[in-house]
Amino acid sequence: MDSAKISGGPPPRAEITLIVNGREHRLAVDTRASLLDVLRERLGLTGSKKGCDHGQCGACTILVGGRRANACLALAVAHDGAEITTVEGLADGDELSPLQSAFIERDAFQCGYCTPGQLCSATAMLDEAARGWPSVVTRDVAAEPELDETEIRERMSGNVCRCGAYVNIVAAVQQAAGQAAAGRGIAGHTVAGREAAR
């Protein structure tokens, strides 16, 4: 049943501002709307996918302030003023990020449905590792994390690929991590890197 009919009026709305991929958007949103629905339906940013709608598959992963978030579980009204990056904002104009290029070179996708969430999650994960954040499988938490296969699989475990492209996803992340370590840098394409450049 329609909530407006039950309550006798329109659903409650709130005015919010979202900074998405560097552009400011002022919106009046239903207070119950998820960030995913606002991004897809109101802003036309359909890269982030609705998979399980329960925060379990990672298809909707975006970056909020440079950190990973499941957009399907986040209320839009709770993110007033937030800086958000979707998969559409990972490239620098027509130039793909090193991670995006690695996904293509390593054939790290099949149907592609989970790929936007995988890319956003891996972008933040590489930034977390560069900052020295350990994971649950990091053997020496005082040392700089080494992004071997075990580390990458653990750090990306919130993103499900139903096609099973995990081997190539891990290879793509390792390639991008190697480029960052060699100084060619993924940082210029992360949210933190772009914000520092502003």
mmCIF file of C-alpha atoms in Angstrom, residues 68 128-129 131-146 151 154-155:
data_model
loop_
_atom_site.group_PDB
_atom_site.id
_atom_site.type_symbol
_atom_site.label_atom_id
_atom_site.label_comp_id
_atom_site.label_asym_id
_atom_site.label_seq_id
_atom_site.Cartn_x
_atom_site.Cartn_y
_atom_site.Cartn_z
ATOM 1 C CA ARG A 68 33.947 2.316 0.740
ATOM 2 C CA GLU A 128 43.812 1.857 2.560
ATOM 3 C CA ALA A 129 46.834 -0.368 1.918
ATOM 4 C CA ARG A 131 48.048 4.226 4.234
ATOM 5 C CA GLY A 132 49.303 1.102 5.972
ATOM 6 C CA TRP A 133 45.947 -0.150 7.219
ATOM 7 C CA PRO A 134 46.155 -3.862 8.062
ATOM 8 C CA SER A 135 43.470 -6.429 7.316
ATOM 9 C CA VAL A 136 42.411 -9.436 9.336
ATOM 10 C CA VAL A 137 44.964 -11.581 7.438
ATOM 11 C CA THR A 138 47.905 -9.165 7.737
ATOM 12 C CA ARG A 139 50.645 -11.102 9.491
ATOM 13 C CA ASP A 140 52.689 -8.142 10.756
ATOM 14 C CA VAL A 141 50.386 -5.228 11.538
ATOM 15 C CA ALA A 142 53.385 -2.968 12.207
ATOM 16 C CA ALA A 143 54.757 -3.501 8.688
ATOM 17 C CA GLU A 144 53.497 -2.040 5.442
ATOM 18 C CA PRO A 145 50.826 -4.382 4.014
ATOM 19 C CA GLU A 146 51.978 -6.593 1.160
ATOM 20 C CA GLU A 151 45.462 -9.935 1.265
ATOM 21 C CA GLU A 154 40.335 -10.698 2.100
ATOM 22 C CA ARG A 155 40.184 -6.967 1.439
#
